[in-house]
Amino acid sequence: MDSIIINGGNALHGEVTTGGSKNAALPLLFATLLADGEFRFDNVPGLVDIDSTVLLLEHLGARCERDGGTMIVHAKPCEEQVAPYDIVRKMRASILCLGPLVARYGQAEVSLPGGCAIGSRPVNFHIEALRQMGAEIEIENGYIHATAKRLQGTCIVFENVTVGGTENLMLAAVLAEGKTVLENAAKEPEIVDLADCLRAMGAKIEGDGSSVITIEGVESLHACAHRVVPDRIEAGTLLIAGAITGGDVTVKDCVPGHLDALLRRMTECGFEIETGEDWMRVLPCERWTAVDIATSPYPGFPTDLQAQFMALMTVANGTSVITERIFENRFMHVQELVRMGADITPKTQVAIVRGRPGGLSGAPVMATDLRASASLILAGLATEDETIVNRIYHLDRGYEKLEQKLAGLGANIERRSG
């Protein structure tokens, strides 16, 4: 099993390029289930989750070709609308095939999904909303069985903001009969990116990026070309990598406006941040001050950057309070950071981090989920000795060649097999 070896102490310097967004690319690829023809997606990241999605699309009848960051999907009608356990168990986003399959074919059989063990993340929002649109749904033997003559447009009010639920219902509503209104919808940039792609396919969508999305169903859609939005979580992780080492790092091919919450907090810490239309730069800072954060849906502080920001706070001046409001089990990285010398008191969904500038030390640690993997690597960069991060298969689900990008900035880091 692969591991990442970091010998810390190097201040990172230089420029690094952000790849395409995993969280945008996955629903975009599932949108190909809605129409036949040749889809072209540019800026697609090379990740394990993308590979799992391709495997599922090919199981459903598509043919996928990849050339660097370009993915061509030759979509054709599905002979059977079954998403099996062996594929779906690897990735939670597989549930996003449910909406388009039911909308286009009137039936779907989808295994309950897997993914990182960071919380329950129930799919009941998806199921109940599809029932409101007229689908008959049963859950039996670990599978969701859904049928519908044709989905009917309606007003759906999400009890809680749900990115996956918003995406699944957008993918379903574009082929439904009549108008669908999604209230308390997610506002993430990935939602807007999906809406842009669906409009290019012929869908009628308004209000994406706000809490109310209106979709007028159409009879059919067509294939299109689309460029995946940059990955704001990777961009934020790379910026924090520069910050935690006291370095000078410019992150290119990103959208700084997608990271306003992070940039505000880093500025409060004392970091000087420069931004342009598609780049951002953190300047060297020898000592920074601890600040509090609380995760919340976009445009709030991203839960997917909570672990990385916690690593930054372990070597800050002062005490920070980190509150996790999205997932109930997203502090699993705490015990590993403590192994490296961090002073953290975790409670149910609140962690008290007492900063210790220069106080981390290298240690063998174990990644528990995707973003925890990144936080441990960042902490390793801030030590003066060797850190070994094990179980980094989680990392490959969401970061493309992160160790190579960090090495290009001057980090002493390598991947070791075996």
PDB file of C-alpha atoms in Angstrom, residues 93 154 184 197 311 330 334 352 403:
ATOM      1  CA  ALA A  93     -21.329  10.403  -5.849  1.00  0.00           C
ATOM      2  CA  THR A 154     -43.188  20.303  -8.591  1.00  0.00           C
ATOM      3  CA  ASN A 184     -33.172  25.896  -0.082  1.00  0.00           C
ATOM      4  CA  CYS A 197     -23.418  22.324 -18.853  1.00  0.00           C
ATOM      5  CA  ALA A 311      -3.378  21.892  10.503  1.00  0.00           C
ATOM      6  CA  ARG A 330     -15.165  14.879  10.492  1.00  0.00           C
ATOM      7  CA  VAL A 334      -7.454  15.095  15.173  1.00  0.00           C
ATOM      8  CA  ILE A 352     -10.195  23.516  20.621  1.00  0.00           C
ATOM      9  CA  GLU A 403       2.996  15.227  -3.892  1.00  0.00           C
TER      10      GLU A 403
END
